CSV table of C-alpha atoms in Angstrom, one decimal:
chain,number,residue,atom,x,y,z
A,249,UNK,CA,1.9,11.2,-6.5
A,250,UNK,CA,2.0,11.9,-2.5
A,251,UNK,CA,0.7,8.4,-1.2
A,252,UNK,CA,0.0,10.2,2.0
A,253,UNK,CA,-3.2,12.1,0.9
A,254,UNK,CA,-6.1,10.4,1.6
A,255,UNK,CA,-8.3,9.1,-1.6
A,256,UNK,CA,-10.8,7.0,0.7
A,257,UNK,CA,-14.4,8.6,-1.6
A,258,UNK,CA,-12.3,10.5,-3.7
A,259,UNK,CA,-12.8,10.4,-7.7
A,260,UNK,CA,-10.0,10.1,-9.7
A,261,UNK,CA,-9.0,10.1,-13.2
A,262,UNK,CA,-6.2,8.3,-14.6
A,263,UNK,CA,-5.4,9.3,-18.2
A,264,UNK,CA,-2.9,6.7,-19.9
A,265,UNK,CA,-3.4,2.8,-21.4
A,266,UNK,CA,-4.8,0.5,-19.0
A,267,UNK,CA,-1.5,-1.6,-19.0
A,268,UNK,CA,0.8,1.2,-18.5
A,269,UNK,CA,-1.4,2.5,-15.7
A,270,UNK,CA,-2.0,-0.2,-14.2
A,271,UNK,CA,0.0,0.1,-11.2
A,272,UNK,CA,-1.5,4.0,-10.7
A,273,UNK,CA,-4.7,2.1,-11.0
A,274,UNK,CA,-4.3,-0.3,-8.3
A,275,UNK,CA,-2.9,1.9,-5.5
A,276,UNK,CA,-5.8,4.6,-6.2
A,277,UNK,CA,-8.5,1.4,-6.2
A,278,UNK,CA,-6.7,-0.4,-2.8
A,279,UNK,CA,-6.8,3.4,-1.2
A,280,UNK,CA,-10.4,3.2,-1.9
A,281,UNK,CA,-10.9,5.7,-4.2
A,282,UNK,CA,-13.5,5.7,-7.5
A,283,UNK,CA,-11.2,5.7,-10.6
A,284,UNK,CA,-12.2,7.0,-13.7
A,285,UNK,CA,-10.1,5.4,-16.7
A,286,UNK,CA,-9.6,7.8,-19.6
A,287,UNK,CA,-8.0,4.9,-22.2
A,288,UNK,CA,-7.6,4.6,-26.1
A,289,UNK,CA,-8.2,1.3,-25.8
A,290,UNK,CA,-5.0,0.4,-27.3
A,291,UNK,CA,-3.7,-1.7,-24.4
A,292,UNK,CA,-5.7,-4.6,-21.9
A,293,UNK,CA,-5.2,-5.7,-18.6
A,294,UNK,CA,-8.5,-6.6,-17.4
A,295,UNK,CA,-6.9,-7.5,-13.7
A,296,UNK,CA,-6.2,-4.0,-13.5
A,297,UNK,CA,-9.3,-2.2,-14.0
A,298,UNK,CA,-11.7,-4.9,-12.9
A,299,UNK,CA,-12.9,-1.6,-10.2
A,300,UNK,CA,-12.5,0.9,-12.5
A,301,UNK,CA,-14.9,3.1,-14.9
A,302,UNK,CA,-13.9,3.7,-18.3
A,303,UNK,CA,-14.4,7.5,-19.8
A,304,UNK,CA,-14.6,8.4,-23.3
A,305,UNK,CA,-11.2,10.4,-24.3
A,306,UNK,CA,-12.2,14.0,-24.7
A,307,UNK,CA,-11.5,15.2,-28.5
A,308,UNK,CA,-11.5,19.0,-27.7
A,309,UNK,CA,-11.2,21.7,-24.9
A,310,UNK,CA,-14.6,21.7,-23.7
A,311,UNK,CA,-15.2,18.0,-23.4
A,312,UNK,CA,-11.7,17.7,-21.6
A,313,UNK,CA,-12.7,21.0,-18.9
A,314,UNK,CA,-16.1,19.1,-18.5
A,315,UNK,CA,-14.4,16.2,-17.5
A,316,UNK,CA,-12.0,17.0,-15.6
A,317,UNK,CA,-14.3,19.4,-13.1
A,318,UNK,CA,-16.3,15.9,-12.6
A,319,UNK,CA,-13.3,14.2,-10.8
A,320,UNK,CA,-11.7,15.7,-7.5
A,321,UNK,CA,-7.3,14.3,-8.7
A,322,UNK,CA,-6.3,13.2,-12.3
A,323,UNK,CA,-3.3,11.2,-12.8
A,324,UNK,CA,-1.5,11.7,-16.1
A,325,UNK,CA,0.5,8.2,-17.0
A,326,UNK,CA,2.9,8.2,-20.0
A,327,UNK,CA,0.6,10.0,-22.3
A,328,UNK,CA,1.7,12.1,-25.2
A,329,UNK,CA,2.7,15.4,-25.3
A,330,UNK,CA,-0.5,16.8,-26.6
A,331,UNK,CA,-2.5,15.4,-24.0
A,332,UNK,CA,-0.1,16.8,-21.2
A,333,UNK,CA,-1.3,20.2,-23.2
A,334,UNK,CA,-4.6,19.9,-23.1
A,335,UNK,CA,-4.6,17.8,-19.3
A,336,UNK,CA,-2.2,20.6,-17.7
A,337,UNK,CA,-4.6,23.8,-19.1
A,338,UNK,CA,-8.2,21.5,-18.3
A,339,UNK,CA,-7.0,21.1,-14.6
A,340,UNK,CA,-5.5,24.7,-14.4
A,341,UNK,CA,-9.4,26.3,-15.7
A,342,UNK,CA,-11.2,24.0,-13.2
A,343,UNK,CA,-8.7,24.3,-10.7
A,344,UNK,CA,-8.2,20.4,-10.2
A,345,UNK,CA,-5.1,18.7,-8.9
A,346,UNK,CA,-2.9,17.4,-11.6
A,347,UNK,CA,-0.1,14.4,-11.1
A,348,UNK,CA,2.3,13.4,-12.7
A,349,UNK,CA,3.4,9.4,-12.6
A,350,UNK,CA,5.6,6.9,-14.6
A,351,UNK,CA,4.4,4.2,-16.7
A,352,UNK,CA,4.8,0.8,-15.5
A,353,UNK,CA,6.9,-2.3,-17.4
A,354,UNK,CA,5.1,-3.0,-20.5
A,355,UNK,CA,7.7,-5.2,-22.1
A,356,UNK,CA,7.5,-8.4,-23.5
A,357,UNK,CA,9.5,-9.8,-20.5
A,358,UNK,CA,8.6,-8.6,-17.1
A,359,UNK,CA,11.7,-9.4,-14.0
A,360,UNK,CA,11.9,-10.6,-11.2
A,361,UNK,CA,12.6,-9.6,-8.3
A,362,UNK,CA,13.5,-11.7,-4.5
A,363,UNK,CA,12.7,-9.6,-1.2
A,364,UNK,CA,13.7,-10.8,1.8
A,365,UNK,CA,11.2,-10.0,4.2
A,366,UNK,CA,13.0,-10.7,7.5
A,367,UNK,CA,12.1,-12.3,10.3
A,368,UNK,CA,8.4,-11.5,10.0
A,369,UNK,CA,7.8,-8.2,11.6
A,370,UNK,CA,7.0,-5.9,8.8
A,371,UNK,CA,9.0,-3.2,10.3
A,372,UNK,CA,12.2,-4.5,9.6
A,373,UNK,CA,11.4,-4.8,5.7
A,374,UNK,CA,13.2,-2.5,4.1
A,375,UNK,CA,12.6,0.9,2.0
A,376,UNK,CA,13.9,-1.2,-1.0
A,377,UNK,CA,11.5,-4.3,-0.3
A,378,UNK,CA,8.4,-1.9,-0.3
A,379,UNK,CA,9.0,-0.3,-3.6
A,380,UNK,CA,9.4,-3.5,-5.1
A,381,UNK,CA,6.3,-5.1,-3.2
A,382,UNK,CA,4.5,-2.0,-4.3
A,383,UNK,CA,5.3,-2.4,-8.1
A,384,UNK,CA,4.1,-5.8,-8.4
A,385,UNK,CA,1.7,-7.6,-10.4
A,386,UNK,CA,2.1,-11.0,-8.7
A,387,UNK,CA,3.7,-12.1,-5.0
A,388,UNK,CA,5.0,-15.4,-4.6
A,389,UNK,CA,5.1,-15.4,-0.7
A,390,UNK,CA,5.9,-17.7,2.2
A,391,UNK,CA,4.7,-18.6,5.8
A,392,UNK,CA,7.8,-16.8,7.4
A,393,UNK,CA,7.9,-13.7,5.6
A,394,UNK,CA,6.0,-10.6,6.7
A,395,UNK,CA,2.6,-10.8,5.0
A,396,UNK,CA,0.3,-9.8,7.3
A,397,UNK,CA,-0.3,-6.2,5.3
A,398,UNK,CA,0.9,-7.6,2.2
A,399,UNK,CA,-2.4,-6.5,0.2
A,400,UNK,CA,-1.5,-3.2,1.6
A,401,UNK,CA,2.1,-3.2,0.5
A,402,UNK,CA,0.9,-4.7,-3.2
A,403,UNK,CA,-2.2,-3.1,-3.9
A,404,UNK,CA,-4.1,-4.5,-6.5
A,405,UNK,CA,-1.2,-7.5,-7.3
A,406,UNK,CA,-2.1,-11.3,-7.5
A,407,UNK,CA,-0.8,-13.0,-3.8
A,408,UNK,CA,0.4,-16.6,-4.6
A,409,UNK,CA,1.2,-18.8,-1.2
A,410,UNK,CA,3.9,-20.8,-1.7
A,411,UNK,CA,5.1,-21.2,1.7
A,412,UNK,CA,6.6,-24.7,3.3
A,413,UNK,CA,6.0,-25.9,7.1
A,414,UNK,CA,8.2,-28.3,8.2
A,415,UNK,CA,7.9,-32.0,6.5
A,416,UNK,CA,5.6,-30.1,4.2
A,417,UNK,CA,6.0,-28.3,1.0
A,418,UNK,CA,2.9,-27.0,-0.4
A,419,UNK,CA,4.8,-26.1,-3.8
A,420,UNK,CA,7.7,-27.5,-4.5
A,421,UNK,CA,10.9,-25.6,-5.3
A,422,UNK,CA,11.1,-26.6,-8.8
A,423,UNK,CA,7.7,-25.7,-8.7
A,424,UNK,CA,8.3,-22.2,-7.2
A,425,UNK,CA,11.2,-21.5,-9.7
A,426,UNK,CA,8.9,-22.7,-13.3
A,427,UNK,CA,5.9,-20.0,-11.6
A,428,UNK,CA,8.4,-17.0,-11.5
A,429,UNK,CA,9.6,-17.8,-14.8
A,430,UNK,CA,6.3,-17.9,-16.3
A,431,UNK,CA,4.6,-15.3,-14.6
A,432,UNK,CA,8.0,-13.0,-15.8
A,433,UNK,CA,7.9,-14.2,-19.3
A,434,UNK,CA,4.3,-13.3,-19.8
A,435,UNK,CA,5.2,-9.8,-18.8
A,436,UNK,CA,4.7,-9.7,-15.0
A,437,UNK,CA,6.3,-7.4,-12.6
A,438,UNK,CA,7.3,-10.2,-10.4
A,439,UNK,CA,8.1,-10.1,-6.6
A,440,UNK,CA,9.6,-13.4,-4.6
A,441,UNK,CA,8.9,-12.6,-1.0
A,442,UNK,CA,10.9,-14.7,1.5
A,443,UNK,CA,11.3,-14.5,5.2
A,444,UNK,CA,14.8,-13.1,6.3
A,445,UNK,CA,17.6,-12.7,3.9
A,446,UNK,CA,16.8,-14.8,0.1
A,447,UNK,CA,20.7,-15.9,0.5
A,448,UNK,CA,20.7,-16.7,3.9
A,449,UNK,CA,19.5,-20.3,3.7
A,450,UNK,CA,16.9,-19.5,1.1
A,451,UNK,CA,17.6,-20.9,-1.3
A,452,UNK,CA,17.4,-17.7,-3.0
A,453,UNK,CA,20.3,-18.6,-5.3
A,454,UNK,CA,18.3,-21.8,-7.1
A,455,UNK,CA,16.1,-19.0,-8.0
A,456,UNK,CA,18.2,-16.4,-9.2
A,457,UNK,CA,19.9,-19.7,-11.6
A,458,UNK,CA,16.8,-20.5,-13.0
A,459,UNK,CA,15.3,-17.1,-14.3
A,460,UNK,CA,18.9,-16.0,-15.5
A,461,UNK,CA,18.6,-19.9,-17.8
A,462,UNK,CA,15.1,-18.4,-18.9
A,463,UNK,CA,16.4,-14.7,-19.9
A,464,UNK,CA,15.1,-13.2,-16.9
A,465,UNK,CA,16.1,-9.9,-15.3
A,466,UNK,CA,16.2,-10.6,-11.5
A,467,UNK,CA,17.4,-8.4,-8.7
A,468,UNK,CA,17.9,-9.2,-4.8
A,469,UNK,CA,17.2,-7.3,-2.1
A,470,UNK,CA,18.8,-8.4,1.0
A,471,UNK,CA,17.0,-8.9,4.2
A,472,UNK,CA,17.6,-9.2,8.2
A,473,UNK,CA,18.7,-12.6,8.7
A,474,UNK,CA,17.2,-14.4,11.5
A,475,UNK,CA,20.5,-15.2,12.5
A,476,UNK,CA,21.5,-12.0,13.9
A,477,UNK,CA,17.8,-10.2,14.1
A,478,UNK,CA,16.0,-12.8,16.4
A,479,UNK,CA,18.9,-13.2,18.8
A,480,UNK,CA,19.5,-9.6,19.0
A,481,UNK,CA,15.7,-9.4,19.9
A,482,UNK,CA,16.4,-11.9,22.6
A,483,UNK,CA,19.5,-9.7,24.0
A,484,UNK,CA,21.9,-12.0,22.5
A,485,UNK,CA,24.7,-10.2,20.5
A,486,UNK,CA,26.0,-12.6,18.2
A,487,UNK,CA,29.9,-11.1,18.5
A,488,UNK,CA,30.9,-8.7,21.7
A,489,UNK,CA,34.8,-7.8,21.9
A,490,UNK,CA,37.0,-10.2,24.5
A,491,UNK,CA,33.9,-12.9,24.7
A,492,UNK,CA,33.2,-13.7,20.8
A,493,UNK,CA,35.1,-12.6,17.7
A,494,UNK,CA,33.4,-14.7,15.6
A,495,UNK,CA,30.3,-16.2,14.6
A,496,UNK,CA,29.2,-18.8,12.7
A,497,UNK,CA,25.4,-20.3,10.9
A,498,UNK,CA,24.6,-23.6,10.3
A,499,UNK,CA,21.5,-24.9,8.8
A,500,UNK,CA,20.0,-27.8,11.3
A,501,UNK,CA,17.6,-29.2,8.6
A,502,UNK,CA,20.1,-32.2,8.0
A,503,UNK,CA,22.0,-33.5,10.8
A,504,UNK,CA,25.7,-32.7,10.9
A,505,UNK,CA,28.6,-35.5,10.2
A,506,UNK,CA,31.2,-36.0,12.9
A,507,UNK,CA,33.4,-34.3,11.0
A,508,UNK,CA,31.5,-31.0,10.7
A,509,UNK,CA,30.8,-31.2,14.2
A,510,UNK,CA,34.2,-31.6,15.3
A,511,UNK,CA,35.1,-28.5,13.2
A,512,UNK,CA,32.2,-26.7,14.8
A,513,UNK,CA,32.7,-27.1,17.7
A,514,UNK,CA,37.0,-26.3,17.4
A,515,UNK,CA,35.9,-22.7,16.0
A,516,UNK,CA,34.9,-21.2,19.3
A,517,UNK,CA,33.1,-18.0,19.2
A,518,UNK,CA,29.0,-18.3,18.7
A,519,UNK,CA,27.1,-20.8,16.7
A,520,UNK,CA,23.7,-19.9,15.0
A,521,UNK,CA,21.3,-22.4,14.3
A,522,UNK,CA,18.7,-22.3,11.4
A,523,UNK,CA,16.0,-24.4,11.4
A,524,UNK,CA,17.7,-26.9,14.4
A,525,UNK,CA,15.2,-27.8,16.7
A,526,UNK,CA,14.3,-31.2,15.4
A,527,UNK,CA,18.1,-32.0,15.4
A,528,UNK,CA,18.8,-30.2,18.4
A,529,UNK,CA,19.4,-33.8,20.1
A,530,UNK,CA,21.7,-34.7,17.6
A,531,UNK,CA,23.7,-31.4,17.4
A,532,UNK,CA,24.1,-31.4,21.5
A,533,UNK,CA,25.1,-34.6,21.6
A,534,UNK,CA,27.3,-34.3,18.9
A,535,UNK,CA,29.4,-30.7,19.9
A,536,UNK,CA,30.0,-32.7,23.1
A,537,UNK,CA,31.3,-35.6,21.9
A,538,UNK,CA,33.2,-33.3,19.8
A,539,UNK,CA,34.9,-31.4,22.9
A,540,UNK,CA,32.5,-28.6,23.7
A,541,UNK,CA,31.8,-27.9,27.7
A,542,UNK,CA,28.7,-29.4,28.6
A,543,UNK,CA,28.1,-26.1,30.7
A,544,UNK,CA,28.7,-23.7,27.7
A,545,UNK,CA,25.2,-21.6,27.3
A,546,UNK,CA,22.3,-22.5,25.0
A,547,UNK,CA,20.1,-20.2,24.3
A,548,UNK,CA,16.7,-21.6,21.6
A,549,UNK,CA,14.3,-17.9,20.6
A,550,UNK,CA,11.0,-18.9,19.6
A,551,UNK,CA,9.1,-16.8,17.1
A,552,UNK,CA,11.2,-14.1,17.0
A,553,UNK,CA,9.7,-10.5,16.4
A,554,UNK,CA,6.2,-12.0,17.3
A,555,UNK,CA,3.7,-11.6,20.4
A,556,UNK,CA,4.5,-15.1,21.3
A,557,UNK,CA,8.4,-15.0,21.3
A,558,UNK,CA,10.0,-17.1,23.7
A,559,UNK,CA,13.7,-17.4,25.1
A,560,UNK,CA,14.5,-20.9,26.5
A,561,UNK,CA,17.7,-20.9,28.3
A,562,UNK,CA,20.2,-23.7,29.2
A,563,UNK,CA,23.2,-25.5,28.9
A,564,UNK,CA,24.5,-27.8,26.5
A,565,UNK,CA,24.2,-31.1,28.6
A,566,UNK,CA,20.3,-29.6,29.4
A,567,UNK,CA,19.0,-27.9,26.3
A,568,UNK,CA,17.6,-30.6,24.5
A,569,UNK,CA,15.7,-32.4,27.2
A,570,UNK,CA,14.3,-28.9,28.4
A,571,UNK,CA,13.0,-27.9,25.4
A,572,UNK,CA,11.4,-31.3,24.7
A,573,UNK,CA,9.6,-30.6,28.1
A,574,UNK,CA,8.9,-27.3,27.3
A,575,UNK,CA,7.5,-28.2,23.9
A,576,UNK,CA,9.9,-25.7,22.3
A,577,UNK,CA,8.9,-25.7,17.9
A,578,UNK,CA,9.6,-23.9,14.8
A,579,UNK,CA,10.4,-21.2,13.3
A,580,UNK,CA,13.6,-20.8,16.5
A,581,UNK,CA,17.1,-19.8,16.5
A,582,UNK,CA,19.6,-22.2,18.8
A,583,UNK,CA,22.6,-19.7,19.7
A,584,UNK,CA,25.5,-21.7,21.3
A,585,UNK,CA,28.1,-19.6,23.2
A,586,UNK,CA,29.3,-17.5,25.8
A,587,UNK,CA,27.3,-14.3,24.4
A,588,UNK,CA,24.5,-16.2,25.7
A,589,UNK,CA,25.1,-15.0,29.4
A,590,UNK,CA,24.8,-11.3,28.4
A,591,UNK,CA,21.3,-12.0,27.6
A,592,UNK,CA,20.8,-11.4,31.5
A,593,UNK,CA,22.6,-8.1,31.7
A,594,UNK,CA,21.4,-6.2,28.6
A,595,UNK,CA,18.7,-4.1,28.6
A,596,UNK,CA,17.7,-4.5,24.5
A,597,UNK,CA,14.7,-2.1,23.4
A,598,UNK,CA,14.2,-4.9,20.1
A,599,UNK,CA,13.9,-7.5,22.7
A,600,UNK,CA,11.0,-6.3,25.0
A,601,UNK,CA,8.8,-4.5,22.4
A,602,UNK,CA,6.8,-7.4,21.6
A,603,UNK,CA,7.4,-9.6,25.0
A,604,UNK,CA,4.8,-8.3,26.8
A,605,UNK,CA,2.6,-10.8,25.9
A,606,UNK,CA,6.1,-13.8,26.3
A,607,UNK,CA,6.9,-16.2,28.9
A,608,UNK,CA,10.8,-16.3,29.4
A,609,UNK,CA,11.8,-19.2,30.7
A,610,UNK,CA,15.3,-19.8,32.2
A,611,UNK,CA,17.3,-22.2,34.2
A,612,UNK,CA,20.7,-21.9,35.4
């Protein structure tokens, strides 16, 4: 089926069991089109064709022409070969567009499948992301992902929010892990939609653990990590030959130990920081006391990839008071490191797109 033609008005007839055309179904019903359901009635799934009208199935020639010339596109889903027969020469008298498309999972046990979503800008999901999002009959989702088209890009599937701020879970991740299982095992298409990459500090694997325990197929499709997207969106290029050739994430949720900070901070090259800006007094404090250069560059990005990005630049000995005073707050990326300073000279297309709107803020 070409998704690019237009169905807004359009009547069209789907031909194939309810459950096996259900994903047909919702794409023609979110395109805004009035679907026609030509079913045995062999098969239910009442969430799918909630919107549409049921047809009975023609039993000869005539009934199947006069049906067909009532409807402007039918859809043929995973029906017999005797009803391709009769569909293919129907269309072909009344001269109506015939397609062709697969059936969707009707087995016992659906899958699962975690999407990382990236930073947030739907333009960075990827071609992989949006076939999955678009075969799914439920979307477990967080706050961080990209979900402001996400009825768009799942037409017709159930949107769950599970998404955490910070000191806040909304659903646990026990919780998140027993809802894909049961939603798979029931038969469910399932799609897991997390913001940047599921293994990045996603916790992506806990998930992937507990539907392989249950039986469950899962797949992973990767995502841009925050960690190198929303710095490069700043200017900031996490590695860059005879300044860093090397760098490293950390997660900031729990403050580092002495040792891990004397470790970090003997590396050298650039330091990413996940979720660090509530420890950012902490960490400072701590890679100094550990050795690093109280002028070595800080840089803390701010809602990467949104209209309210922001790029707070300082030092390590004046970060952490600067972003106190500037009321700096999640979702941000600390980068530590020389790399920093190119953030001046580069001219970075990914960085200004969406800045119009930003107030940088700098101090030397």
């Amino acid at each position: 089926m070409d998704i690019s033609v237009n169905l807004a008005g359009r009547r069209v007839l789907v031909v194939g069991h309810a459950r096996q055309a259900r994903h047909t179904i919702a794409r023609c019903v979110a395109s805004g089109a009035r679907v026609y359901l030509a079913d045995d009635g062999a098969h239910q799934d009442s969430r799918a064709i909630e919107s549409v009208v049921r047809v009975i199935v023609p039993s000869n020639r005539l009934e199947w022409k006069t049906l067909v010339s009532s409807v402007d596109l039918v859809i043929s889903v995973g029906v017999v070969p005797a009803t391709t027969e009769a569909l293919e020469r129907a269309t072909r008298e009344a001269r109506i567009w015939l397609t062709t498309e697969p059936p969707s999972p009707t087995l016992p046990i659906g899958r699962v499948t975690l999407v990382g979503g990236g930073p947030g800008d739907g333009q960075l999901l990827t071609v992989a992301a949006l076939a999955a999002l678009r075969e799914a009959d439920v979307v477990f989702f967080d706050r961080l992902g990209p979900i402001a088209r996400l009825a768009e890009w799942a037409p017709g599937a159930e949107l769950v929010n599970v998404g955490k701020t910070p000191g806040h879970h909304a659903v646990n991740q026990t919780e998140i892990q027993e809802l894909l299982v049961e939603a798979s095992l029931s038969g469910k298409t399932v799609v897991r939609l997390k913001g940047g990459d599921p293994f990045v500090f996603g916790r992506g694997g806990e998930e992937v653990l507990a539907c392989s325990r249950a039986g469950v197929p899962v797949t992973v499709v990767s995502g841009v990590t925050s960690a190198i997207a929303v710095p490069g969106a700043a200017g900031i290029p996490v590695t860059h030959r005879e300044i860093s050739k090397l760098f490293t994430v950390v997660s900031g949720h729990v403050p580092l130990s002495e040792s891990e900070l004397l470790h970090l901070a003997g590396l050298g090259g650039t330091i990413v920081v996940l979720m660090g800006v509530g420890t950012l007094p902490h960490l400072t404090a701590g890679l100094a006391r550990a050795g690093m250069s109280a002028s070595m560059p800080v840089a803390v990005v701010e809602k990467g990839f949104s209209a309210s990005q922001r790029t707070t630049r300082a030092t390590l000995g004046d970060i952490a008071p600067l972003a106190s005073r500037l009321g700096v707050g999640s979702p941000a990326v600390v980068v530590f490191g020389e790399v920093v300073r190119l953030s001046e000279q580069l001219d970075v297309t990914a960085a200004t797109f969406l800045q119009d709107a930003a107030a940088e803020l700098t101090i030397d």
